[in-house]
Amino acid sequence: MKATDILQTHDLKKTNSRLALIKALQESIFPQSENEMKSRMSDQYDRITFYRNVQALEDAGVIHRIVVDSHTVKYALNCCETEKKHQHLHKHMHFNCKSCGKTFCLENVDVKQYPIPAEFQAEECEVMIKGYCKFCNQK
Amino acid sequence: MKATDILQTHDLKKTNSRLALIKALQESIFPQSENEMKSRMSDQYDRITFYRNVQALEDAGVIHRIVVDSHTVKYALNCCETEKKHQHLHKHMHFNCKSCGKTFCLENVDVKQYPIPAEFQAEECEVMIKGYCKFCNQK
DNA sequence: ATTTTAAATGCAACATTGTTTCATTTAAAA
DNA sequence: TTTTAAATGAAACAATGTTGCATTTAAAAT
């Protein structure tokens, strides 16, 4: 789906910054950090606008944030970004490679329900698996 | 177990900063942020020393770090901090309350194995559940 | 096509979190 | 008591993220 259509679908203004941000994400099959996106956005990158736009796009359901560790946040397009209001936004887990640092969305592995004590009211479950990816895997 | 004995068991030098850090954690049943510990450590707190000591204590297996979100790290004593070399350091999941912000170690809920594609070599699995805690739970 | 307007942008300035270098201090061994 | 390697703390820096405010712009209204 074209960046401009994604914005339209979600009732977001089509600005150059937002188009560049979405295109940066579309150019990579892996979730990307701000720095990686910055390179791809070249002169369309402004740090403050970037932070405001990732927030706006996340709120609108276009992208999701992945907290890899306390100093690393990555961003990825949502799989079903075509649908304006997806009732049950598909939640998946992530994998991060300790060697190359790449992050992967494991779209096909469902997050499990955990039998936590009844006094806790769970709303979200974030699962991050760390290890070695298919490129770095040491048999 | 007394703070001084914990350090001795792990072959760590007994310094005032480390004793204060461990005592700060022992004073709370919840994992704590740097700021919360800073208050409890009063004049024994120095930011640079703090960062070095949480690193050293984590490496030694005395405490663990919990990344609640990209701006919040909390620290907690390991349950079995008495054992010097626990072969299988008990890994548990965490719960974070969206209302009061408290973090809980869910010691009795085991982290599940996920059927991720074979080309990924998993080493760790971090699970963070977010919702409302027993104090904030809205029936 | 032009005007209007609310939203988006970008600058300055600031806040928080974390790290590195290096001289000084200190716990613990000799 | 002396020695020494580790730990500390000051200064300086780096990365990440936020807020206020004047300016620009997308898109709706005229």
mmCIF file of C-alpha atoms (C1' of nucleotides) in Angstrom:
data_model
loop_
_atom_site.group_PDB
_atom_site.id
_atom_site.type_symbol
_atom_site.label_atom_id
_atom_site.label_comp_id
_atom_site.label_asym_id
_atom_site.label_seq_id
_atom_site.Cartn_x
_atom_site.Cartn_y
_atom_site.Cartn_z
ATOM 1 C CA MET A 1 0.000 0.000 0.000
ATOM 2 C CA LYS A 2 1.290 3.415 -0.902
ATOM 3 C CA ALA A 3 2.367 5.734 1.889
ATOM 4 C CA THR A 4 -0.040 8.412 0.782
ATOM 5 C CA ASP A 5 -2.953 5.989 0.869
ATOM 6 C CA ILE A 6 -2.023 4.782 4.322
ATOM 7 C CA LEU A 7 -2.227 8.338 5.607
ATOM 8 C CA GLN A 8 -5.526 8.934 3.850
ATOM 9 C CA THR A 9 -7.027 5.727 5.206
ATOM 10 C CA HIS A 10 -6.211 6.830 8.713
ATOM 11 C CA ASP A 11 -7.389 10.432 8.336
ATOM 12 C CA LEU A 12 -3.910 11.804 8.778
ATOM 13 C CA LYS A 13 -2.613 14.832 6.944
ATOM 14 C CA LYS A 14 -0.268 13.979 4.099
ATOM 15 C CA THR A 15 2.913 15.768 5.003
ATOM 16 C CA ASN A 16 6.363 15.193 3.573
ATOM 17 C CA SER A 17 7.722 14.141 6.959
ATOM 18 C CA ARG A 18 5.087 11.480 7.397
ATOM 19 C CA LEU A 19 5.414 10.186 3.867
ATOM 20 C CA ALA A 20 9.178 9.949 4.287
ATOM 21 C CA LEU A 21 8.788 8.180 7.619
ATOM 22 C CA ILE A 22 6.426 5.557 6.226
ATOM 23 C CA LYS A 23 8.540 5.059 3.121
ATOM 24 C CA ALA A 24 11.610 4.535 5.286
ATOM 25 C CA LEU A 25 9.795 1.714 7.038
ATOM 26 C CA GLN A 26 8.574 0.237 3.776
ATOM 27 C CA GLU A 27 12.119 0.059 2.455
ATOM 28 C CA SER A 28 13.244 -2.439 5.092
ATOM 29 C CA ILE A 29 11.918 -5.844 6.000
ATOM 30 C CA PHE A 30 13.222 -5.396 9.565
ATOM 31 C CA PRO A 31 11.972 -3.026 12.229
ATOM 32 C CA GLN A 32 14.256 -0.010 12.305
ATOM 33 C CA SER A 33 15.713 2.319 14.889
ATOM 34 C CA GLU A 34 15.416 6.089 14.639
ATOM 35 C CA ASN A 35 18.977 6.295 13.338
ATOM 36 C CA GLU A 36 18.396 3.817 10.564
ATOM 37 C CA MET A 37 15.265 5.660 9.532
ATOM 38 C CA LYS A 38 17.067 8.986 9.736
ATOM 39 C CA SER A 39 19.515 7.829 7.064
ATOM 40 C CA ARG A 40 16.703 6.713 4.828
ATOM 41 C CA MET A 41 14.739 9.939 5.328
ATOM 42 C CA SER A 42 17.772 12.155 4.621
ATOM 43 C CA ASP A 43 16.690 15.811 4.535
ATOM 44 C CA GLN A 44 13.100 14.998 5.449
ATOM 45 C CA TYR A 45 14.262 14.032 8.916
ATOM 46 C CA ASP A 46 13.790 16.386 11.814
ATOM 47 C CA ARG A 47 14.182 14.907 15.266
ATOM 48 C CA ILE A 48 11.285 16.674 16.942
ATOM 49 C CA THR A 49 8.901 16.086 14.089
ATOM 50 C CA PHE A 50 10.013 12.482 13.970
ATOM 51 C CA TYR A 51 9.070 11.914 17.617
ATOM 52 C CA ARG A 52 5.721 13.591 17.127
ATOM 53 C CA ASN A 53 5.000 11.578 14.016
ATOM 54 C CA VAL A 54 5.907 8.172 15.375
ATOM 55 C CA GLN A 55 3.537 8.995 18.227
ATOM 56 C CA ALA A 56 0.762 10.046 15.871
ATOM 57 C CA LEU A 57 1.259 7.036 13.617
ATOM 58 C CA GLU A 58 1.308 4.680 16.550
ATOM 59 C CA ASP A 59 -1.888 6.189 17.953
ATOM 60 C CA ALA A 60 -3.512 5.794 14.557
ATOM 61 C CA GLY A 61 -2.469 2.146 14.351
ATOM 62 C CA VAL A 62 -0.148 2.554 11.375
ATOM 63 C CA ILE A 63 3.055 1.527 13.108
ATOM 64 C CA HIS A 64 4.152 -0.107 16.346
ATOM 65 C CA ARG A 65 7.043 0.563 18.669
ATOM 66 C CA ILE A 66 9.304 -2.241 19.816
ATOM 67 C CA VAL A 67 11.350 -1.670 22.953
ATOM 68 C CA VAL A 68 14.376 -3.864 22.364
ATOM 69 C CA ASP A 69 16.144 -2.735 25.518
ATOM 70 C CA SER A 70 16.280 0.449 27.540
ATOM 71 C CA HIS A 71 18.349 2.299 24.938
ATOM 72 C CA THR A 72 16.834 0.891 21.780
ATOM 73 C CA VAL A 73 13.416 1.471 20.333
ATOM 74 C CA LYS A 74 12.535 0.236 16.876
ATOM 75 C CA TYR A 75 9.577 0.895 14.658
ATOM 76 C CA ALA A 76 7.677 -1.274 12.225
ATOM 77 C CA LEU A 77 4.611 -0.926 10.039
ATOM 78 C CA ASN A 78 1.617 -2.842 11.269
ATOM 79 C CA CYS A 79 0.868 -5.805 9.080
ATOM 80 C CA CYS A 80 -2.726 -4.839 8.401
ATOM 81 C CA GLU A 81 -2.128 -1.155 8.005
ATOM 82 C CA THR A 82 -4.702 -1.141 5.253
ATOM 83 C CA GLU A 83 -7.589 -1.585 7.620
ATOM 84 C CA LYS A 84 -8.595 1.567 9.306
ATOM 85 C CA LYS A 85 -10.056 0.173 12.466
ATOM 86 C CA HIS A 86 -8.881 -3.332 13.085
ATOM 87 C CA GLN A 87 -10.805 -4.445 16.123
ATOM 88 C CA HIS A 88 -8.196 -6.888 17.256
ATOM 89 C CA LEU A 89 -4.870 -5.433 16.214
ATOM 90 C CA HIS A 90 -2.787 -8.532 15.675
ATOM 91 C CA LYS A 91 -0.341 -8.781 18.549
ATOM 92 C CA HIS A 92 2.823 -10.706 17.944
ATOM 93 C CA MET A 93 6.113 -11.247 19.673
ATOM 94 C CA HIS A 94 9.569 -10.069 18.688
ATOM 95 C CA PHE A 95 12.974 -11.592 18.371
ATOM 96 C CA ASN A 96 16.223 -9.711 18.772
ATOM 97 C CA CYS A 97 19.579 -11.018 17.651
ATOM 98 C CA LYS A 98 22.388 -10.640 20.176
ATOM 99 C CA SER A 99 24.945 -10.763 17.416
ATOM 100 C CA CYS A 100 23.790 -8.513 14.583
ATOM 101 C CA GLY A 101 21.170 -6.590 16.534
ATOM 102 C CA LYS A 102 18.414 -7.151 13.984
ATOM 103 C CA THR A 103 14.862 -7.331 15.250
ATOM 104 C CA PHE A 104 12.184 -9.591 13.779
ATOM 105 C CA CYS A 105 8.419 -9.542 14.097
ATOM 106 C CA LEU A 106 7.336 -13.141 14.670
ATOM 107 C CA GLU A 107 3.950 -12.682 13.048
ATOM 108 C CA ASN A 108 3.005 -16.329 13.128
ATOM 109 C CA VAL A 109 3.752 -17.135 16.737
ATOM 110 C CA ASP A 110 0.839 -16.265 18.969
ATOM 111 C CA VAL A 111 1.398 -14.735 22.343
ATOM 112 C CA LYS A 112 0.212 -17.120 25.040
ATOM 113 C CA GLN A 113 -2.204 -16.410 27.816
ATOM 114 C CA TYR A 114 -0.515 -16.619 31.193
ATOM 115 C CA PRO A 115 -2.237 -17.900 34.343
ATOM 116 C CA ILE A 116 -1.392 -14.883 36.458
ATOM 117 C CA PRO A 117 -3.046 -14.383 39.854
ATOM 118 C CA ALA A 118 -6.670 -13.300 39.516
ATOM 119 C CA GLU A 119 -6.130 -10.021 41.315
ATOM 120 C CA PHE A 120 -4.120 -8.791 38.356
ATOM 121 C CA GLN A 121 -6.084 -7.514 35.398
ATOM 122 C CA ALA A 122 -3.948 -8.097 32.315
ATOM 123 C CA GLU A 123 -4.424 -5.955 29.240
ATOM 124 C CA GLU A 124 -1.279 -6.443 27.189
ATOM 125 C CA CYS A 125 1.497 -8.967 27.011
ATOM 126 C CA GLU A 126 4.839 -8.102 25.490
ATOM 127 C CA VAL A 127 7.168 -10.938 24.618
ATOM 128 C CA MET A 128 10.747 -10.377 23.460
ATOM 129 C CA ILE A 129 12.924 -13.359 22.674
ATOM 130 C CA LYS A 130 16.676 -12.846 22.476
ATOM 131 C CA GLY A 131 19.203 -15.140 20.872
ATOM 132 C CA TYR A 132 20.778 -15.640 17.473
ATOM 133 C CA CYS A 133 18.918 -15.027 14.244
ATOM 134 C CA LYS A 134 18.862 -17.117 11.104
ATOM 135 C CA PHE A 135 21.823 -15.189 9.722
ATOM 136 C CA CYS A 136 23.966 -15.427 12.848
ATOM 137 C CA ASN A 137 22.808 -18.789 14.171
ATOM 138 C CA GLN A 138 25.789 -20.862 15.297
ATOM 139 C CA LYS A 139 24.972 -24.502 14.725
ATOM 140 C CA MET B 1 20.073 -12.296 54.201
ATOM 141 C CA LYS B 2 22.140 -9.347 55.305
ATOM 142 C CA ALA B 3 23.521 -7.007 52.654
ATOM 143 C CA THR B 4 27.066 -7.537 53.822
ATOM 144 C CA ASP B 5 26.707 -11.309 53.555
ATOM 145 C CA ILE B 6 25.272 -11.057 50.067
ATOM 146 C CA LEU B 7 28.369 -9.175 48.941
ATOM 147 C CA GLN B 8 30.661 -11.645 50.679
ATOM 148 C CA THR B 9 28.907 -14.636 49.122
ATOM 149 C CA HIS B 10 29.452 -13.156 45.671
ATOM 150 C CA ASP B 11 33.084 -12.148 46.211
ATOM 151 C CA LEU B 12 32.265 -8.480 45.916
ATOM 152 C CA LYS B 13 33.981 -5.781 47.921
ATOM 153 C CA LYS B 14 31.873 -4.450 50.772
ATOM 154 C CA THR B 15 31.580 -0.764 50.037
ATOM 155 C CA ASN B 16 29.122 1.686 51.519
ATOM 156 C CA SER B 17 27.584 2.381 48.122
ATOM 157 C CA ARG B 18 26.876 -1.270 47.483
ATOM 158 C CA LEU B 19 25.535 -1.896 50.951
ATOM 159 C CA ALA B 20 23.227 1.103 50.611
ATOM 160 C CA LEU B 21 22.078 -0.063 47.181
ATOM 161 C CA ILE B 22 21.214 -3.557 48.396
ATOM 162 C CA LYS B 23 19.520 -2.243 51.518
ATOM 163 C CA ALA B 24 17.415 0.118 49.402
ATOM 164 C CA LEU B 25 16.156 -2.892 47.461
ATOM 165 C CA GLN B 26 15.533 -4.881 50.610
ATOM 166 C CA GLU B 27 13.357 -2.113 52.000
ATOM 167 C CA SER B 28 10.735 -2.468 49.283
ATOM 168 C CA ILE B 29 8.694 -5.453 48.174
ATOM 169 C CA PHE B 30 8.446 -3.949 44.679
ATOM 170 C CA PRO B 31 11.169 -3.515 42.100
ATOM 171 C CA GLN B 32 12.371 0.071 42.219
ATOM 172 C CA SER B 33 13.552 2.698 39.795
ATOM 173 C CA GLU B 34 16.816 4.556 40.212
ATOM 174 C CA ASN B 35 14.942 7.551 41.600
ATOM 175 C CA GLU B 36 13.147 5.551 44.235
ATOM 176 C CA MET B 37 16.418 3.951 45.299
ATOM 177 C CA LYS B 38 18.149 7.315 45.285
ATOM 178 C CA SER B 39 15.726 8.576 47.946
ATOM 179 C CA ARG B 40 16.318 5.507 50.075
ATOM 180 C CA MET B 41 20.099 5.743 49.701
ATOM 181 C CA SER B 42 20.200 9.447 50.582
ATOM 182 C CA ASP B 43 23.829 10.602 50.821
ATOM 183 C CA GLN B 44 25.216 7.223 49.808
ATOM 184 C CA TYR B 45 23.860 7.801 46.308
ATOM 185 C CA ASP B 46 26.164 8.863 43.521
ATOM 186 C CA ARG B 47 24.820 8.519 40.016
ATOM 187 C CA ILE B 48 27.970 7.217 38.365
ATOM 188 C CA THR B 49 28.745 4.772 41.136
ATOM 189 C CA PHE B 50 25.130 3.649 41.082
ATOM 190 C CA TYR B 51 25.304 2.721 37.392
ATOM 191 C CA ARG B 52 28.545 0.858 37.897
ATOM 192 C CA ASN B 53 27.209 -0.997 40.886
ATOM 193 C CA VAL B 54 23.929 -2.093 39.379
ATOM 194 C CA GLN B 55 26.023 -3.450 36.511
ATOM 195 C CA ALA B 56 28.385 -5.277 38.861
ATOM 196 C CA LEU B 57 25.557 -6.657 40.973
ATOM 197 C CA GLU B 58 23.660 -7.786 37.929
ATOM 198 C CA ASP B 59 26.747 -9.518 36.535
ATOM 199 C CA ALA B 60 27.247 -11.250 39.862
ATOM 200 C CA GLY B 61 23.638 -12.451 39.914
ATOM 201 C CA VAL B 62 22.577 -10.440 42.963
ATOM 202 C CA ILE B 63 19.966 -8.273 41.242
ATOM 203 C CA HIS B 64 18.099 -8.153 37.963
ATOM 204 C CA ARG B 65 17.087 -5.274 35.739
ATOM 205 C CA ILE B 66 13.536 -4.926 34.501
ATOM 206 C CA VAL B 67 12.934 -2.768 31.450
ATOM 207 C CA VAL B 68 9.407 -1.520 32.002
ATOM 208 C CA ASP B 69 9.424 0.734 28.964
ATOM 209 C CA SER B 70 12.023 2.707 27.077
ATOM 210 C CA HIS B 71 12.369 5.326 29.824
ATOM 211 C CA THR B 72 11.942 3.135 32.873
ATOM 212 C CA VAL B 73 14.295 0.565 34.275
ATOM 213 C CA LYS B 74 13.667 -1.007 37.650
ATOM 214 C CA TYR B 75 15.818 -3.179 39.825
ATOM 215 C CA ALA B 76 15.023 -6.093 42.114
ATOM 216 C CA LEU B 77 16.990 -8.517 44.221
ATOM 217 C CA ASN B 78 17.125 -12.007 42.844
ATOM 218 C CA CYS B 79 15.043 -14.394 44.851
ATOM 219 C CA CYS B 80 17.859 -16.851 45.477
ATOM 220 C CA GLU B 81 20.556 -14.285 46.091
ATOM 221 C CA THR B 82 21.916 -16.562 48.810
ATOM 222 C CA GLU B 83 23.269 -19.083 46.359
ATOM 223 C CA LYS B 84 26.480 -18.073 44.796
ATOM 224 C CA LYS B 85 26.199 -19.973 41.589
ATOM 225 C CA HIS B 86 22.676 -20.922 40.790
ATOM 226 C CA GLN B 87 22.919 -22.988 37.672
ATOM 227 C CA HIS B 88 19.473 -22.147 36.457
ATOM 228 C CA LEU B 89 18.763 -18.621 37.617
ATOM 229 C CA HIS B 90 15.011 -18.657 38.026
ATOM 230 C CA LYS B 91 13.529 -16.615 35.203
ATOM 231 C CA HIS B 92 10.145 -15.102 35.777
ATOM 232 C CA MET B 93 7.885 -12.607 34.111
ATOM 233 C CA HIS B 94 6.887 -9.149 35.253
ATOM 234 C CA PHE B 95 3.692 -7.194 35.583
ATOM 235 C CA ASN B 96 3.435 -3.436 35.343
ATOM 236 C CA CYS B 97 0.438 -1.458 36.486
ATOM 237 C CA LYS B 98 -0.776 1.196 34.057
ATOM 238 C CA SER B 99 -2.395 3.103 36.856
ATOM 239 C CA CYS B 100 0.038 3.279 39.781
ATOM 240 C CA GLY B 101 3.153 2.282 37.854
ATOM 241 C CA LYS B 102 4.175 -0.428 40.303
ATOM 242 C CA THR B 103 6.066 -3.395 38.952
ATOM 243 C CA PHE B 104 5.674 -6.936 40.247
ATOM 244 C CA CYS B 105 7.825 -10.020 39.843
ATOM 245 C CA LEU B 106 5.489 -12.905 39.058
ATOM 246 C CA GLU B 107 7.720 -15.539 40.620
ATOM 247 C CA ASN B 108 5.241 -18.353 40.324
ATOM 248 C CA VAL B 109 4.251 -18.007 36.698
ATOM 249 C CA ASP B 110 6.654 -19.830 34.445
ATOM 250 C CA VAL B 111 7.686 -18.339 31.156
ATOM 251 C CA LYS B 112 6.472 -20.530 28.323
ATOM 252 C CA GLN B 113 8.489 -21.993 25.512
ATOM 253 C CA TYR B 114 7.459 -20.562 22.194
ATOM 254 C CA PRO B 115 7.428 -22.531 18.940
ATOM 255 C CA ILE B 116 9.486 -20.056 16.987
ATOM 256 C CA PRO B 117 10.927 -20.964 13.573
ATOM 257 C CA ALA B 118 13.854 -23.365 13.874
ATOM 258 C CA GLU B 119 16.311 -21.004 12.246
ATOM 259 C CA PHE B 120 16.123 -18.796 15.321
ATOM 260 C CA GLN B 121 18.220 -19.859 18.285
ATOM 261 C CA ALA B 122 16.468 -18.556 21.397
ATOM 262 C CA GLU B 123 18.420 -17.892 24.555
ATOM 263 C CA GLU B 124 16.201 -15.658 26.658
ATOM 264 C CA CYS B 125 12.545 -14.795 26.776
ATOM 265 C CA GLU B 126 11.325 -11.624 28.423
ATOM 266 C CA VAL B 127 7.657 -11.324 29.215
ATOM 267 C CA MET B 128 6.077 -8.122 30.493
ATOM 268 C CA ILE B 129 2.377 -8.035 31.194
ATOM 269 C CA LYS B 130 0.686 -4.666 31.512
ATOM 270 C CA GLY B 131 -2.670 -3.938 33.063
ATOM 271 C CA TYR B 132 -4.066 -3.066 36.473
ATOM 272 C CA CYS B 133 -2.585 -4.415 39.677
ATOM 273 C CA LYS B 134 -4.365 -5.791 42.709
ATOM 274 C CA PHE B 135 -4.493 -2.330 44.258
ATOM 275 C CA CYS B 136 -5.802 -0.530 41.187
ATOM 276 C CA ASN B 137 -7.899 -3.306 39.678
ATOM 277 C CA GLN B 138 -11.265 -1.963 38.560
ATOM 278 C CA LYS B 139 -13.846 -4.727 38.960
ATOM 279 C "C1'" DA C 1 -8.698 29.932 -7.698
ATOM 280 C "C1'" DT C 2 -8.393 32.206 -3.215
ATOM 281 C "C1'" DT C 3 -9.031 32.555 1.499
ATOM 282 C "C1'" DT C 4 -9.266 30.457 5.919
ATOM 283 C "C1'" DT C 5 -7.889 27.619 9.714
ATOM 284 C "C1'" DA C 6 -6.492 24.008 12.453
ATOM 285 C "C1'" DA C 7 -2.838 20.916 12.315
ATOM 286 C "C1'" DA C 8 1.959 20.121 11.530
ATOM 287 C "C1'" DT C 9 6.549 21.759 11.511
ATOM 288 C "C1'" DG C 10 11.074 23.260 13.205
ATOM 289 C "C1'" DC C 11 13.938 26.119 16.255
ATOM 290 C "C1'" DA C 12 15.664 26.951 20.924
ATOM 291 C "C1'" DA C 13 16.036 25.407 25.193
ATOM 292 C "C1'" DC C 14 15.678 21.959 28.448
ATOM 293 C "C1'" DA C 15 15.319 17.234 30.906
ATOM 294 C "C1'" DT C 16 16.617 12.515 31.678
ATOM 295 C "C1'" DT C 17 19.442 8.621 31.261
ATOM 296 C "C1'" DG C 18 23.730 6.704 30.666
ATOM 297 C "C1'" DT C 19 29.023 6.573 29.655
ATOM 298 C "C1'" DT C 20 34.150 7.666 29.685
ATOM 299 C "C1'" DT C 21 38.441 9.469 31.534
ATOM 300 C "C1'" DC C 22 41.217 10.153 35.294
ATOM 301 C "C1'" DA C 23 42.844 11.385 39.855
ATOM 302 C "C1'" DT C 24 41.701 9.960 44.602
ATOM 303 C "C1'" DT C 25 40.071 6.867 48.103
ATOM 304 C "C1'" DT C 26 39.381 2.481 50.292
ATOM 305 C "C1'" DA C 27 38.651 -2.676 51.230
ATOM 306 C "C1'" DA C 28 41.144 -6.342 51.921
ATOM 307 C "C1'" DA C 29 45.271 -9.009 51.202
ATOM 308 C "C1'" DA C 30 50.290 -9.217 52.182
ATOM 309 C "C1'" DT D 1 51.265 -1.409 58.801
ATOM 310 C "C1'" DT D 2 52.056 -1.485 54.091
ATOM 311 C "C1'" DT D 3 50.589 -2.590 49.577
ATOM 312 C "C1'" DT D 4 47.593 -2.866 45.715
ATOM 313 C "C1'" DA D 5 43.895 -3.568 42.826
ATOM 314 C "C1'" DA D 6 39.290 -2.278 42.869
ATOM 315 C "C1'" DA D 7 35.915 1.200 43.747
ATOM 316 C "C1'" DT D 8 34.669 5.933 43.959
ATOM 317 C "C1'" DG D 9 33.362 10.584 42.436
ATOM 318 C "C1'" DA D 10 34.180 14.854 39.691
ATOM 319 C "C1'" DA D 11 34.002 16.738 35.048
ATOM 320 C "C1'" DA D 12 32.701 16.351 30.641
ATOM 321 C "C1'" DC D 13 30.213 14.267 27.202
ATOM 322 C "C1'" DA D 14 26.569 11.589 24.404
ATOM 323 C "C1'" DA D 15 22.033 9.812 23.296
ATOM 324 C "C1'" DT D 16 17.234 10.051 23.754
ATOM 325 C "C1'" DG D 17 13.199 12.485 24.457
ATOM 326 C "C1'" DT D 18 10.091 16.753 25.640
ATOM 327 C "C1'" DT D 19 7.962 21.599 25.804
ATOM 328 C "C1'" DG D 20 6.843 26.340 24.296
ATOM 329 C "C1'" DC D 21 6.209 29.140 20.574
ATOM 330 C "C1'" DA D 22 6.368 31.353 16.098
ATOM 331 C "C1'" DT D 23 5.944 29.848 11.262
ATOM 332 C "C1'" DT D 24 4.382 26.971 7.575
ATOM 333 C "C1'" DT D 25 1.199 24.050 5.167
ATOM 334 C "C1'" DA D 26 -2.610 20.607 3.934
ATOM 335 C "C1'" DA D 27 -7.015 20.637 3.139
ATOM 336 C "C1'" DA D 28 -11.529 22.572 3.800
ATOM 337 C "C1'" DA D 29 -14.522 26.610 2.926
ATOM 338 C "C1'" DT D 30 -15.519 30.373 0.138
#
